[in-house]
Amino acid sequence: MSILSWLFGAPGWLLAAGLILVAVFGLVPSISKWLWVACIVAVGAWGAAGYGKAALQARHTREAGNKLLQAEQALRTAGGELHTAAREIEVRDRMLRQIEADAARRTSNAEAARRAAAAQIVALRQRAAATQTYVPQGDTPAARAEDAAAQWLKARGQ
């Protein structure tokens, strides 16, 4: 207890009331001793009630403090769980970004392969068109096959 709370709390008032009673009853000797005892008991009861009230307030304060401590511990636990969940989310986010990057790279590679294949098809079509352009009218694969067969038959004498 600090000095100010003691002076202005129940002990201070009890002390002040006692001093006032001593001064009053010391100056007025005609008041009976029973009245003196009754006043002292009343002031004592008032002081005890003040102490009881202070003790009750202290108990409520302790209980509130304990509840606050429990709430703080629960918040710390929840904060730890949130931190763990946040780390898991970050790991999953990194994994998703890596998967997206791999998919983009594969898509890019597939697109490049498609473009290369399309360019090869165009080149082959151009070569085929150029080859057909310079082929003499009677020079087709079927005509060449017939010529080869005729030469073979001639060579055999038939």
PDB file of C-alpha atoms in Angstrom:
ATOM      1  CA  MET A   1       0.000   0.000   0.000  1.00  0.00           C
ATOM      2  CA  SER A   2       1.324   3.419  -0.858  1.00  0.00           C
ATOM      3  CA  ILE A   3       1.284   6.210   1.698  1.00  0.00           C
ATOM      4  CA  LEU A   4      -1.410   8.196  -0.139  1.00  0.00           C
ATOM      5  CA  SER A   5      -3.730   5.219  -0.487  1.00  0.00           C
ATOM      6  CA  TRP A   6      -3.153   4.432   3.197  1.00  0.00           C
ATOM      7  CA  LEU A   7      -3.856   8.028   4.256  1.00  0.00           C
ATOM      8  CA  PHE A   8      -6.966   8.379   2.072  1.00  0.00           C
ATOM      9  CA  GLY A   9      -8.100   4.765   2.385  1.00  0.00           C
ATOM     10  CA  ALA A  10      -9.804   3.024   5.294  1.00  0.00           C
ATOM     11  CA  PRO A  11      -6.796   3.057   7.685  1.00  0.00           C
ATOM     12  CA  GLY A  12      -6.356   6.800   7.231  1.00  0.00           C
ATOM     13  CA  TRP A  13     -10.022   7.502   7.878  1.00  0.00           C
ATOM     14  CA  LEU A  14      -9.970   5.154  10.863  1.00  0.00           C
ATOM     15  CA  LEU A  15      -6.979   6.999  12.291  1.00  0.00           C
ATOM     16  CA  ALA A  16      -8.600  10.392  11.666  1.00  0.00           C
ATOM     17  CA  ALA A  17     -11.886   9.282  13.246  1.00  0.00           C
ATOM     18  CA  GLY A  18     -10.041   7.907  16.265  1.00  0.00           C
ATOM     19  CA  LEU A  19      -8.143  11.168  16.724  1.00  0.00           C
ATOM     20  CA  ILE A  20     -11.374  13.158  16.437  1.00  0.00           C
ATOM     21  CA  LEU A  21     -13.081  10.901  19.009  1.00  0.00           C
ATOM     22  CA  VAL A  22     -10.167  11.160  21.408  1.00  0.00           C
ATOM     23  CA  ALA A  23     -10.214  14.939  21.050  1.00  0.00           C
ATOM     24  CA  VAL A  24     -14.001  15.170  21.498  1.00  0.00           C
ATOM     25  CA  PHE A  25     -14.283  12.707  24.368  1.00  0.00           C
ATOM     26  CA  GLY A  26     -11.149  13.957  26.019  1.00  0.00           C
ATOM     27  CA  LEU A  27     -12.589  17.471  26.082  1.00  0.00           C
ATOM     28  CA  VAL A  28     -16.075  16.405  27.113  1.00  0.00           C
ATOM     29  CA  PRO A  29     -15.737  14.073  30.131  1.00  0.00           C
ATOM     30  CA  SER A  30     -19.469  13.990  30.854  1.00  0.00           C
ATOM     31  CA  ILE A  31     -20.231  11.590  27.938  1.00  0.00           C
ATOM     32  CA  SER A  32     -20.492   8.030  29.156  1.00  0.00           C
ATOM     33  CA  LYS A  33     -17.861   5.436  28.533  1.00  0.00           C
ATOM     34  CA  TRP A  34     -20.386   3.214  26.704  1.00  0.00           C
ATOM     35  CA  LEU A  35     -20.976   5.895  24.128  1.00  0.00           C
ATOM     36  CA  TRP A  36     -17.214   6.095  23.735  1.00  0.00           C
ATOM     37  CA  VAL A  37     -17.025   2.330  23.152  1.00  0.00           C
ATOM     38  CA  ALA A  38     -19.985   2.440  20.750  1.00  0.00           C
ATOM     39  CA  CYS A  39     -18.339   5.179  18.691  1.00  0.00           C
ATOM     40  CA  ILE A  40     -15.027   3.327  18.582  1.00  0.00           C
ATOM     41  CA  VAL A  41     -16.815   0.114  17.544  1.00  0.00           C
ATOM     42  CA  ALA A  42     -18.753   2.013  14.858  1.00  0.00           C
ATOM     43  CA  VAL A  43     -15.577   3.604  13.492  1.00  0.00           C
ATOM     44  CA  GLY A  44     -13.843   0.197  13.625  1.00  0.00           C
ATOM     45  CA  ALA A  45     -16.736  -1.441  11.787  1.00  0.00           C
ATOM     46  CA  TRP A  46     -16.642   1.321   9.196  1.00  0.00           C
ATOM     47  CA  GLY A  47     -12.895   0.767   8.774  1.00  0.00           C
ATOM     48  CA  ALA A  48     -13.370  -3.013   8.555  1.00  0.00           C
ATOM     49  CA  ALA A  49     -16.059  -2.515   5.913  1.00  0.00           C
ATOM     50  CA  GLY A  50     -13.626  -0.315   3.997  1.00  0.00           C
ATOM     51  CA  TYR A  51     -10.957  -3.005   4.257  1.00  0.00           C
ATOM     52  CA  GLY A  52     -13.462  -5.643   3.162  1.00  0.00           C
ATOM     53  CA  LYS A  53     -14.447  -3.532   0.191  1.00  0.00           C
ATOM     54  CA  ALA A  54     -10.781  -2.982  -0.677  1.00  0.00           C
ATOM     55  CA  ALA A  55     -10.078  -6.710  -0.315  1.00  0.00           C
ATOM     56  CA  LEU A  56     -13.045  -7.523  -2.552  1.00  0.00           C
ATOM     57  CA  GLN A  57     -11.843  -5.013  -5.132  1.00  0.00           C
ATOM     58  CA  ALA A  58      -8.343  -6.485  -4.929  1.00  0.00           C
ATOM     59  CA  ARG A  59      -9.779  -9.968  -5.460  1.00  0.00           C
ATOM     60  CA  HIS A  60     -11.801  -8.787  -8.454  1.00  0.00           C
ATOM     61  CA  THR A  61      -8.701  -7.052  -9.782  1.00  0.00           C
ATOM     62  CA  ARG A  62      -6.663 -10.259  -9.385  1.00  0.00           C
ATOM     63  CA  GLU A  63      -9.375 -12.304 -11.111  1.00  0.00           C
ATOM     64  CA  ALA A  64      -9.563  -9.773 -13.925  1.00  0.00           C
ATOM     65  CA  GLY A  65      -5.760  -9.859 -14.172  1.00  0.00           C
ATOM     66  CA  ASN A  66      -5.807 -13.658 -14.341  1.00  0.00           C
ATOM     67  CA  LYS A  67      -8.453 -13.532 -17.063  1.00  0.00           C
ATOM     68  CA  LEU A  68      -6.361 -10.996 -18.952  1.00  0.00           C
ATOM     69  CA  LEU A  69      -3.319 -13.266 -18.628  1.00  0.00           C
ATOM     70  CA  GLN A  70      -5.315 -16.216 -19.940  1.00  0.00           C
ATOM     71  CA  ALA A  71      -6.616 -14.098 -22.814  1.00  0.00           C
ATOM     72  CA  GLU A  72      -3.077 -12.941 -23.582  1.00  0.00           C
ATOM     73  CA  GLN A  73      -1.826 -16.539 -23.594  1.00  0.00           C
ATOM     74  CA  ALA A  74      -4.706 -17.548 -25.861  1.00  0.00           C
ATOM     75  CA  LEU A  75      -3.861 -14.663 -28.185  1.00  0.00           C
ATOM     76  CA  ARG A  76      -0.195 -15.678 -28.242  1.00  0.00           C
ATOM     77  CA  THR A  77      -1.180 -19.254 -29.022  1.00  0.00           C
ATOM     78  CA  ALA A  78      -3.521 -18.068 -31.759  1.00  0.00           C
ATOM     79  CA  GLY A  79      -0.805 -15.740 -33.035  1.00  0.00           C
ATOM     80  CA  GLY A  80       1.625 -18.659 -33.219  1.00  0.00           C
ATOM     81  CA  GLU A  81      -0.944 -20.722 -35.090  1.00  0.00           C
ATOM     82  CA  LEU A  82      -1.579 -17.811 -37.448  1.00  0.00           C
ATOM     83  CA  HIS A  83       2.165 -17.438 -38.013  1.00  0.00           C
ATOM     84  CA  THR A  84       2.441 -21.151 -38.817  1.00  0.00           C
ATOM     85  CA  ALA A  85      -0.527 -20.944 -41.177  1.00  0.00           C
ATOM     86  CA  ALA A  86       0.976 -17.873 -42.853  1.00  0.00           C
ATOM     87  CA  ARG A  87       4.260 -19.743 -43.410  1.00  0.00           C
ATOM     88  CA  GLU A  88       2.359 -22.691 -44.899  1.00  0.00           C
ATOM     89  CA  ILE A  89       0.460 -20.313 -47.185  1.00  0.00           C
ATOM     90  CA  GLU A  90       3.739 -18.710 -48.292  1.00  0.00           C
ATOM     91  CA  VAL A  91       5.230 -22.144 -49.070  1.00  0.00           C
ATOM     92  CA  ARG A  92       2.142 -23.151 -51.052  1.00  0.00           C
ATOM     93  CA  ASP A  93       2.147 -19.812 -52.842  1.00  0.00           C
ATOM     94  CA  ARG A  94       5.800 -20.331 -53.846  1.00  0.00           C
ATOM     95  CA  MET A  95       4.961 -23.835 -55.067  1.00  0.00           C
ATOM     96  CA  LEU A  96       2.033 -22.494 -57.118  1.00  0.00           C
ATOM     97  CA  ARG A  97       4.219 -19.775 -58.624  1.00  0.00           C
ATOM     98  CA  GLN A  98       6.822 -22.395 -59.546  1.00  0.00           C
ATOM     99  CA  ILE A  99       4.153 -24.609 -61.125  1.00  0.00           C
ATOM    100  CA  GLU A 100       2.799 -21.616 -63.054  1.00  0.00           C
ATOM    101  CA  ALA A 101       6.315 -20.729 -64.242  1.00  0.00           C
ATOM    102  CA  ASP A 102       6.919 -24.341 -65.361  1.00  0.00           C
ATOM    103  CA  ALA A 103       3.577 -24.393 -67.168  1.00  0.00           C
ATOM    104  CA  ALA A 104       4.354 -21.068 -68.841  1.00  0.00           C
ATOM    105  CA  ARG A 105       7.777 -22.346 -69.889  1.00  0.00           C
ATOM    106  CA  ARG A 106       6.259 -25.552 -71.269  1.00  0.00           C
ATOM    107  CA  THR A 107       3.561 -23.568 -73.046  1.00  0.00           C
ATOM    108  CA  SER A 108       6.224 -21.285 -74.477  1.00  0.00           C
ATOM    109  CA  ASN A 109       8.307 -24.300 -75.557  1.00  0.00           C
ATOM    110  CA  ALA A 110       5.247 -25.950 -77.101  1.00  0.00           C
ATOM    111  CA  GLU A 111       4.360 -22.722 -78.896  1.00  0.00           C
ATOM    112  CA  ALA A 112       7.919 -22.436 -80.229  1.00  0.00           C
ATOM    113  CA  ALA A 113       7.815 -26.080 -81.378  1.00  0.00           C
ATOM    114  CA  ARG A 114       4.461 -25.475 -83.080  1.00  0.00           C
ATOM    115  CA  ARG A 115       5.861 -22.423 -84.850  1.00  0.00           C
ATOM    116  CA  ALA A 116       8.964 -24.379 -85.941  1.00  0.00           C
ATOM    117  CA  ALA A 117       6.801 -27.238 -87.235  1.00  0.00           C
ATOM    118  CA  ALA A 118       4.580 -24.782 -89.093  1.00  0.00           C
ATOM    119  CA  ALA A 119       7.681 -23.193 -90.656  1.00  0.00           C
ATOM    120  CA  GLN A 120       8.969 -26.639 -91.695  1.00  0.00           C
ATOM    121  CA  ILE A 121       5.601 -27.508 -93.225  1.00  0.00           C
ATOM    122  CA  VAL A 122       5.617 -24.246 -95.168  1.00  0.00           C
ATOM    123  CA  ALA A 123       9.196 -24.918 -96.346  1.00  0.00           C
ATOM    124  CA  LEU A 124       8.308 -28.478 -97.416  1.00  0.00           C
ATOM    125  CA  ARG A 125       5.235 -27.251 -99.268  1.00  0.00           C
ATOM    126  CA  GLN A 126       7.324 -24.645-101.037  1.00  0.00           C
ATOM    127  CA  ARG A 127       9.926 -27.263-102.017  1.00  0.00           C
ATOM    128  CA  ALA A 128       7.218 -29.614-103.204  1.00  0.00           C
ATOM    129  CA  ALA A 129       5.605 -26.835-105.224  1.00  0.00           C
ATOM    130  CA  ALA A 130       8.980 -25.851-106.677  1.00  0.00           C
ATOM    131  CA  THR A 131       9.752 -29.488-107.541  1.00  0.00           C
ATOM    132  CA  GLN A 132       6.414 -29.960-109.265  1.00  0.00           C
ATOM    133  CA  THR A 133       6.878 -26.735-111.175  1.00  0.00           C
ATOM    134  CA  TYR A 134      10.101 -27.918-112.848  1.00  0.00           C
ATOM    135  CA  VAL A 135       8.997 -31.505-113.562  1.00  0.00           C
ATOM    136  CA  PRO A 136       8.440 -32.116-117.325  1.00  0.00           C
ATOM    137  CA  GLN A 137       4.829 -32.911-118.243  1.00  0.00           C
ATOM    138  CA  GLY A 138       5.440 -36.584-118.921  1.00  0.00           C
ATOM    139  CA  ASP A 139       7.773 -37.090-115.987  1.00  0.00           C
ATOM    140  CA  THR A 140       5.597 -38.295-113.131  1.00  0.00           C
ATOM    141  CA  PRO A 141       6.274 -41.129-110.745  1.00  0.00           C
ATOM    142  CA  ALA A 142       3.834 -43.386-112.583  1.00  0.00           C
ATOM    143  CA  ALA A 143       5.425 -42.574-115.965  1.00  0.00           C
ATOM    144  CA  ARG A 144       8.885 -43.259-114.570  1.00  0.00           C
ATOM    145  CA  ALA A 145       7.697 -46.598-113.214  1.00  0.00           C
ATOM    146  CA  GLU A 146       6.300 -47.542-116.629  1.00  0.00           C
ATOM    147  CA  ASP A 147       9.565 -46.523-118.335  1.00  0.00           C
ATOM    148  CA  ALA A 148      11.597 -48.589-115.885  1.00  0.00           C
ATOM    149  CA  ALA A 149       9.352 -51.600-116.457  1.00  0.00           C
ATOM    150  CA  ALA A 150       9.655 -51.213-120.256  1.00  0.00           C
ATOM    151  CA  GLN A 151      13.442 -50.999-120.078  1.00  0.00           C
ATOM    152  CA  TRP A 152      13.586 -54.089-117.933  1.00  0.00           C
ATOM    153  CA  LEU A 153      11.398 -55.986-120.372  1.00  0.00           C
ATOM    154  CA  LYS A 154      13.631 -54.832-123.275  1.00  0.00           C
ATOM    155  CA  ALA A 155      16.706 -55.973-121.474  1.00  0.00           C
ATOM    156  CA  ARG A 156      15.213 -59.415-121.072  1.00  0.00           C
ATOM    157  CA  GLY A 157      14.322 -59.510-124.700  1.00  0.00           C
ATOM    158  CA  GLN A 158      10.623 -59.528-124.475  1.00  0.00           C
TER     159      GLN A 158
END
